[in-house]
PDB file of C-alpha atoms in Angstrom:
ATOM      1  CA  MET A  11      52.347   7.623 -81.581  1.00  0.00           C
ATOM      2  CA  THR A  12      55.024   5.345 -80.143  1.00  0.00           C
ATOM      3  CA  GLN A  13      54.594   1.586 -79.903  1.00  0.00           C
ATOM      4  CA  ALA A  14      54.406   1.838 -76.092  1.00  0.00           C
ATOM      5  CA  ALA A  15      51.664   4.486 -76.325  1.00  0.00           C
ATOM      6  CA  GLU A  16      49.707   2.360 -78.810  1.00  0.00           C
ATOM      7  CA  SER A  17      50.007  -0.646 -76.522  1.00  0.00           C
ATOM      8  CA  ALA A  18      48.758   1.385 -73.546  1.00  0.00           C
ATOM      9  CA  ALA A  19      45.823   2.738 -75.566  1.00  0.00           C
ATOM     10  CA  ALA A  20      44.817  -0.817 -76.465  1.00  0.00           C
ATOM     11  CA  GLN A  21      44.482  -1.682 -72.756  1.00  0.00           C
ATOM     12  CA  VAL A  22      41.645   0.743 -71.974  1.00  0.00           C
ATOM     13  CA  ARG A  23      39.504  -0.302 -68.998  1.00  0.00           C
ATOM     14  CA  ARG A  24      35.817   0.474 -68.523  1.00  0.00           C
ATOM     15  CA  ARG A  25      33.604   0.739 -65.458  1.00  0.00           C
ATOM     16  CA  GLU A  26      29.833   1.116 -65.604  1.00  0.00           C
ATOM     17  CA  VAL A  27      28.027   2.611 -62.617  1.00  0.00           C
ATOM     18  CA  THR A  28      24.269   2.607 -62.067  1.00  0.00           C
ATOM     19  CA  TRP A  29      22.395   3.908 -59.030  1.00  0.00           C
ATOM     20  CA  GLU A  30      18.947   4.657 -57.679  1.00  0.00           C
ATOM     21  CA  ASP A  31      17.485   8.054 -56.781  1.00  0.00           C
ATOM     22  CA  PRO A  32      19.368   9.058 -53.614  1.00  0.00           C
ATOM     23  CA  LEU A  33      16.539  11.287 -52.383  1.00  0.00           C
ATOM     24  CA  VAL A  34      14.273   8.263 -51.909  1.00  0.00           C
ATOM     25  CA  GLY A  35      16.651   6.760 -49.339  1.00  0.00           C
ATOM     26  CA  ALA A  36      17.278  10.161 -47.759  1.00  0.00           C
ATOM     27  CA  ALA A  37      13.546  10.626 -47.205  1.00  0.00           C
ATOM     28  CA  LEU A  38      13.341   7.245 -45.466  1.00  0.00           C
ATOM     29  CA  ALA A  39      16.065   8.342 -43.039  1.00  0.00           C
ATOM     30  CA  GLN A  40      13.714  10.901 -41.472  1.00  0.00           C
ATOM     31  CA  ASP A  41      11.513   8.158 -39.977  1.00  0.00           C
ATOM     32  CA  LEU A  42      14.277   5.877 -38.681  1.00  0.00           C
ATOM     33  CA  SER A  43      16.949   5.993 -36.032  1.00  0.00           C
ATOM     34  CA  GLY A  44      20.453   6.230 -37.416  1.00  0.00           C
ATOM     35  CA  LEU A  45      21.106   2.615 -36.490  1.00  0.00           C
ATOM     36  CA  ASP A  46      17.948   1.331 -38.207  1.00  0.00           C
ATOM     37  CA  TYR A  47      18.642   3.409 -41.314  1.00  0.00           C
ATOM     38  CA  LEU A  48      22.163   2.058 -41.701  1.00  0.00           C
ATOM     39  CA  LEU A  49      21.057  -1.511 -40.996  1.00  0.00           C
ATOM     40  CA  ALA A  50      18.471  -1.140 -43.783  1.00  0.00           C
ATOM     41  CA  ILE A  51      21.174   0.000 -46.224  1.00  0.00           C
ATOM     42  CA  ALA A  52      23.470  -2.850 -45.164  1.00  0.00           C
ATOM     43  CA  ALA A  53      20.642  -5.358 -45.670  1.00  0.00           C
ATOM     44  CA  GLY A  54      19.704  -3.949 -49.082  1.00  0.00           C
ATOM     45  CA  ARG A  55      16.263  -2.703 -48.021  1.00  0.00           C
ATOM     46  CA  ILE A  56      17.361   0.858 -48.803  1.00  0.00           C
ATOM     47  CA  ALA A  57      19.533   1.486 -51.845  1.00  0.00           C
ATOM     48  CA  PRO A  58      23.099   2.609 -51.183  1.00  0.00           C
ATOM     49  CA  PRO A  59      23.920   6.171 -52.172  1.00  0.00           C
ATOM     50  CA  PRO A  60      25.652   6.878 -55.493  1.00  0.00           C
ATOM     51  CA  ILE A  61      29.043   7.593 -53.889  1.00  0.00           C
ATOM     52  CA  ALA A  62      29.149   4.072 -52.442  1.00  0.00           C
ATOM     53  CA  VAL A  63      28.376   2.502 -55.823  1.00  0.00           C
ATOM     54  CA  LEU A  64      30.832   4.791 -57.602  1.00  0.00           C
ATOM     55  CA  LEU A  65      33.750   3.943 -55.325  1.00  0.00           C
ATOM     56  CA  GLY A  66      32.828   0.320 -54.617  1.00  0.00           C
ATOM     57  CA  MET A  67      32.317   0.614 -50.862  1.00  0.00           C
ATOM     58  CA  SER A  68      29.653  -1.046 -48.740  1.00  0.00           C
ATOM     59  CA  ILE A  69      28.562  -1.401 -45.129  1.00  0.00           C
ATOM     60  CA  LEU A  70      29.737  -4.712 -43.642  1.00  0.00           C
ATOM     61  CA  ALA A  71      28.650  -4.281 -40.013  1.00  0.00           C
ATOM     62  CA  VAL A  72      26.642  -1.814 -37.940  1.00  0.00           C
ATOM     63  CA  GLU A  73      26.286  -1.493 -34.180  1.00  0.00           C
ATOM     64  CA  PRO A  74      25.430   1.520 -32.041  1.00  0.00           C
ATOM     65  CA  GLY A  75      28.367   3.901 -32.430  1.00  0.00           C
ATOM     66  CA  HIS A  76      30.370   1.442 -34.541  1.00  0.00           C
ATOM     67  CA  VAL A  77      30.358   0.833 -38.320  1.00  0.00           C
ATOM     68  CA  VAL A  78      32.590  -1.221 -40.631  1.00  0.00           C
ATOM     69  CA  PHE A  79      32.859  -0.442 -44.346  1.00  0.00           C
ATOM     70  CA  GLY A  80      34.434  -2.572 -47.049  1.00  0.00           C
ATOM     71  CA  LEU A  81      36.144  -1.231 -50.164  1.00  0.00           C
ATOM     72  CA  ASP A  82      37.033  -3.234 -53.273  1.00  0.00           C
ATOM     73  CA  VAL A  83      40.381  -1.909 -54.479  1.00  0.00           C
ATOM     74  CA  GLY A  84      40.639  -1.249 -58.220  1.00  0.00           C
ATOM     75  CA  GLU A  85      42.601   0.749 -60.756  1.00  0.00           C
ATOM     76  CA  HIS A  86      39.654   3.124 -61.130  1.00  0.00           C
ATOM     77  CA  LEU A  87      40.683   4.527 -57.712  1.00  0.00           C
ATOM     78  CA  TYR A  88      44.289   5.223 -58.750  1.00  0.00           C
ATOM     79  CA  ASN A  89      46.091   8.551 -58.774  1.00  0.00           C
ATOM     80  CA  PRO A  90      48.714   9.453 -61.438  1.00  0.00           C
ATOM     81  CA  ILE A  91      51.524   7.740 -59.506  1.00  0.00           C
ATOM     82  CA  GLY A  92      49.943   4.288 -59.491  1.00  0.00           C
ATOM     83  CA  SER A  93      48.230   3.878 -56.122  1.00  0.00           C
ATOM     84  CA  VAL A  94      44.824   4.567 -54.577  1.00  0.00           C
ATOM     85  CA  HIS A  95      44.182   8.325 -54.370  1.00  0.00           C
ATOM     86  CA  GLY A  96      44.376   9.882 -50.903  1.00  0.00           C
ATOM     87  CA  GLY A  97      40.925  11.364 -51.424  1.00  0.00           C
ATOM     88  CA  VAL A  98      39.502   7.839 -51.526  1.00  0.00           C
ATOM     89  CA  PHE A  99      41.057   7.162 -48.106  1.00  0.00           C
ATOM     90  CA  CYS A 100      39.437  10.375 -46.838  1.00  0.00           C
ATOM     91  CA  THR A 101      36.034   9.520 -48.302  1.00  0.00           C
ATOM     92  CA  LEU A 102      36.105   5.998 -46.901  1.00  0.00           C
ATOM     93  CA  LEU A 103      37.124   7.155 -43.432  1.00  0.00           C
ATOM     94  CA  ASP A 104      34.661  10.075 -43.460  1.00  0.00           C
ATOM     95  CA  SER A 105      31.894   7.599 -44.314  1.00  0.00           C
ATOM     96  CA  ALA A 106      32.869   5.028 -41.672  1.00  0.00           C
ATOM     97  CA  MET A 107      33.314   7.563 -38.882  1.00  0.00           C
ATOM     98  CA  GLY A 108      30.274   9.620 -39.899  1.00  0.00           C
ATOM     99  CA  CYS A 109      28.099   6.532 -40.024  1.00  0.00           C
ATOM    100  CA  ALA A 110      29.389   5.462 -36.598  1.00  0.00           C
ATOM    101  CA  VAL A 111      28.120   8.818 -35.335  1.00  0.00           C
ATOM    102  CA  HIS A 112      24.864   8.357 -37.266  1.00  0.00           C
ATOM    103  CA  ALA A 113      24.413   4.897 -35.711  1.00  0.00           C
ATOM    104  CA  SER A 114      24.345   6.557 -32.285  1.00  0.00           C
ATOM    105  CA  LEU A 115      21.567   9.041 -33.123  1.00  0.00           C
ATOM    106  CA  ASP A 116      17.844   8.832 -32.410  1.00  0.00           C
ATOM    107  CA  ARG A 117      15.045   9.202 -34.937  1.00  0.00           C
ATOM    108  CA  GLY A 118      14.824  12.802 -36.168  1.00  0.00           C
ATOM    109  CA  GLN A 119      18.428  13.627 -35.339  1.00  0.00           C
ATOM    110  CA  ALA A 120      21.038  14.385 -37.962  1.00  0.00           C
ATOM    111  CA  TYR A 121      24.646  15.508 -37.979  1.00  0.00           C
ATOM    112  CA  THR A 122      27.262  17.226 -40.051  1.00  0.00           C
ATOM    113  CA  THR A 123      31.032  16.891 -40.097  1.00  0.00           C
ATOM    114  CA  LEU A 124      32.825  19.860 -38.547  1.00  0.00           C
ATOM    115  CA  GLU A 125      36.391  18.584 -38.812  1.00  0.00           C
ATOM    116  CA  LEU A 126      38.220  15.641 -40.392  1.00  0.00           C
ATOM    117  CA  LYS A 127      41.864  14.720 -39.811  1.00  0.00           C
ATOM    118  CA  VAL A 128      43.375  11.857 -41.829  1.00  0.00           C
ATOM    119  CA  ASN A 129      46.820  10.283 -41.571  1.00  0.00           C
ATOM    120  CA  LEU A 130      47.883   8.279 -44.645  1.00  0.00           C
ATOM    121  CA  VAL A 131      50.278   5.581 -43.439  1.00  0.00           C
ATOM    122  CA  LYS A 132      50.862   3.262 -46.401  1.00  0.00           C
ATOM    123  CA  ALA A 133      50.196   3.273 -50.141  1.00  0.00           C
ATOM    124  CA  LEU A 134      47.391   0.990 -51.346  1.00  0.00           C
ATOM    125  CA  THR A 135      47.397  -0.854 -54.701  1.00  0.00           C
ATOM    126  CA  VAL A 136      45.475  -3.670 -56.356  1.00  0.00           C
ATOM    127  CA  LYS A 137      47.932  -6.105 -54.770  1.00  0.00           C
ATOM    128  CA  THR A 138      45.567  -5.742 -51.801  1.00  0.00           C
ATOM    129  CA  PRO A 139      42.140  -6.578 -53.306  1.00  0.00           C
ATOM    130  CA  SER A 140      40.061  -5.162 -50.458  1.00  0.00           C
ATOM    131  CA  VAL A 141      40.306  -3.176 -47.241  1.00  0.00           C
ATOM    132  CA  VAL A 142      37.986  -2.364 -44.367  1.00  0.00           C
ATOM    133  CA  ALA A 143      37.404   0.967 -42.667  1.00  0.00           C
ATOM    134  CA  THR A 144      36.242   0.817 -39.077  1.00  0.00           C
ATOM    135  CA  GLY A 145      34.618   3.839 -37.466  1.00  0.00           C
ATOM    136  CA  GLN A 146      33.816   4.126 -33.781  1.00  0.00           C
ATOM    137  CA  VAL A 147      32.424   6.865 -31.579  1.00  0.00           C
ATOM    138  CA  VAL A 148      34.961   8.105 -29.032  1.00  0.00           C
ATOM    139  CA  SER A 149      32.967  10.737 -27.128  1.00  0.00           C
ATOM    140  CA  THR A 150      29.293  11.721 -27.160  1.00  0.00           C
ATOM    141  CA  GLY A 151      27.888  15.071 -26.077  1.00  0.00           C
ATOM    142  CA  ARG A 152      24.543  16.792 -26.592  1.00  0.00           C
ATOM    143  CA  ARG A 153      25.844  18.803 -29.548  1.00  0.00           C
ATOM    144  CA  VAL A 154      29.252  17.361 -30.449  1.00  0.00           C
ATOM    145  CA  ILE A 155      30.332  13.775 -31.097  1.00  0.00           C
ATOM    146  CA  THR A 156      33.886  12.696 -31.875  1.00  0.00           C
ATOM    147  CA  ALA A 157      34.892   9.477 -33.613  1.00  0.00           C
ATOM    148  CA  SER A 158      37.988   7.703 -34.859  1.00  0.00           C
ATOM    149  CA  GLY A 159      38.614   5.373 -37.762  1.00  0.00           C
ATOM    150  CA  GLN A 160      41.178   3.073 -39.349  1.00  0.00           C
ATOM    151  CA  ILE A 161      41.662   1.469 -42.756  1.00  0.00           C
ATOM    152  CA  THR A 162      43.218  -1.981 -42.588  1.00  0.00           C
ATOM    153  CA  GLY A 163      43.977  -4.781 -45.019  1.00  0.00           C
ATOM    154  CA  PRO A 164      42.971  -8.447 -44.743  1.00  0.00           C
ATOM    155  CA  ASP A 165      46.168  -9.131 -42.752  1.00  0.00           C
ATOM    156  CA  GLY A 166      45.464  -6.277 -40.323  1.00  0.00           C
ATOM    157  CA  LEU A 167      48.042  -3.949 -41.915  1.00  0.00           C
ATOM    158  CA  LEU A 168      47.192  -0.283 -41.224  1.00  0.00           C
ATOM    159  CA  TYR A 169      46.843   1.984 -44.296  1.00  0.00           C
ATOM    160  CA  ALA A 170      45.341   5.099 -42.698  1.00  0.00           C
ATOM    161  CA  HIS A 171      43.783   6.380 -39.486  1.00  0.00           C
ATOM    162  CA  ALA A 172      41.640   9.420 -38.744  1.00  0.00           C
ATOM    163  CA  THR A 173      39.534  11.400 -36.311  1.00  0.00           C
ATOM    164  CA  THR A 174      36.420  13.490 -36.832  1.00  0.00           C
ATOM    165  CA  THR A 175      34.269  15.981 -34.940  1.00  0.00           C
ATOM    166  CA  CYS A 176      30.560  16.083 -35.794  1.00  0.00           C
ATOM    167  CA  LEU A 177      27.797  18.508 -34.859  1.00  0.00           C
ATOM    168  CA  VAL A 178      24.464  16.972 -33.818  1.00  0.00           C
ATOM    169  CA  LEU A 179      21.354  18.614 -35.293  1.00  0.00           C
ATOM    170  CA  GLY A 180      17.670  18.120 -34.648  1.00  0.00           C
ATOM    171  CA  PRO A 181      15.602  17.013 -31.623  1.00  0.00           C
ATOM    172  CA  GLY A 182      17.631  16.862 -28.445  1.00  0.00           C
ATOM    173  CA  SER A 183      20.140  19.453 -29.633  1.00  0.00           C
ATOM    174  CA  ALA A 184      20.872  22.478 -27.470  1.00  0.00           C
ATOM    175  CA  ALA A 185      19.284  24.786 -30.018  1.00  0.00           C
ATOM    176  CA  GLY A 186      16.179  22.594 -30.222  1.00  0.00           C
ATOM    177  CA  GLN A 187      16.206  22.821 -34.009  1.00  0.00           C
ATOM    178  CA  GLU A 188      13.943  20.706 -36.107  1.00  0.00           C
ATOM    179  CA  ALA A 189      15.877  18.201 -38.167  1.00  0.00           C
ATOM    180  CA  GLY A 190      16.932  19.616 -41.523  1.00  0.00           C
ATOM    181  CA  PRO A 191      17.137  17.654 -44.751  1.00  0.00           C
ATOM    182  CA  ALA A 192      17.800  13.961 -44.243  1.00  0.00           C
ATOM    183  CA  PRO A 193      21.497  13.147 -44.052  1.00  0.00           C
ATOM    184  CA  GLY A 194      23.272  11.431 -46.900  1.00  0.00           C
ATOM    185  CA  PHE A 195      25.422   8.331 -46.616  1.00  0.00           C
ATOM    186  CA  ASN A 196      27.973  10.120 -44.483  1.00  0.00           C
ATOM    187  CA  GLY A 197      25.323  12.171 -42.697  1.00  0.00           C
ATOM    188  CA  ARG A 198      26.027  15.415 -44.517  1.00  0.00           C
ATOM    189  CA  GLU A 199      23.175  17.829 -44.774  1.00  0.00           C
ATOM    190  CA  GLN A 200      22.985  21.536 -45.402  1.00  0.00           C
ATOM    191  CA  PRO A 201      22.438  23.370 -42.131  1.00  0.00           C
ATOM    192  CA  PRO A 202      21.256  26.974 -42.234  1.00  0.00           C
ATOM    193  CA  GLY A 203      23.942  29.048 -43.927  1.00  0.00           C
ATOM    194  CA  GLY A 204      25.743  25.920 -45.159  1.00  0.00           C
ATOM    195  CA  ASN A 205      27.404  25.691 -48.521  1.00  0.00           C
ATOM    196  CA  GLY A 206      25.801  22.412 -49.563  1.00  0.00           C
ATOM    197  CA  ASP A 207      28.845  20.408 -48.502  1.00  0.00           C
ATOM    198  CA  GLY A 208      27.724  20.012 -44.924  1.00  0.00           C
ATOM    199  CA  ARG A 209      29.883  22.831 -43.587  1.00  0.00           C
TER     200      ARG A 209
END
C-alpha cells in the first residue's frame, strides 16, 4: 500500500442513521389531508421517513401546493468524481414536487409520480453547506397534477430544476377508487399492477 493510500485510509468518515417505523407515519396519512400530514412531519409530530434521515433532508415550509425542503450537503452524498450525486438531486426534487402535489390533496386522496424530468445545472460540493428545493404545483386536474421545482443555494444560485406529472388516486378521482396504501414521503404508493416503486 502506498503512503497516499495509507493516508486516505486513515481518514475514514462515519455516519450513523437511525429512524422510526415508516408504516406508523404512513398509517396516520390516511386520516389527514396532504397539507395537515406534511405540516405534522415538519413540526415533528410525525416522524420523517427513513429516506429523509438517510440523506439529511427536511421540510422547511408547507403551504397548499407549495413545499420547501432543506438538504445538508455532505461527503456522504458524493459520487466518484467528488460532487453530490445526480440521484440526490433527483430524490430531493421528486420529494419537493411530490409533496407540493400532496399538499394540495384532500383527506383520503393519494398520488403517484408518472413522470419526472430533471435538469442538472451546476455541480454541488461541501463548499455549499446547504441547499433548498422548492416545489410548486403548476396545474391541477381531477386526475393529473403537474408541478415544478428548483434547487438553489443560500445565495440563490440555481443547481437544478425539474418538472413532474402526478396521477391522483382515491376519492374524487375519475375512477372513484378507494385510496390505496398511504403514500410515503414523496407520495409513492403501489397502485394496482404497480411494481412497488409507484409506477
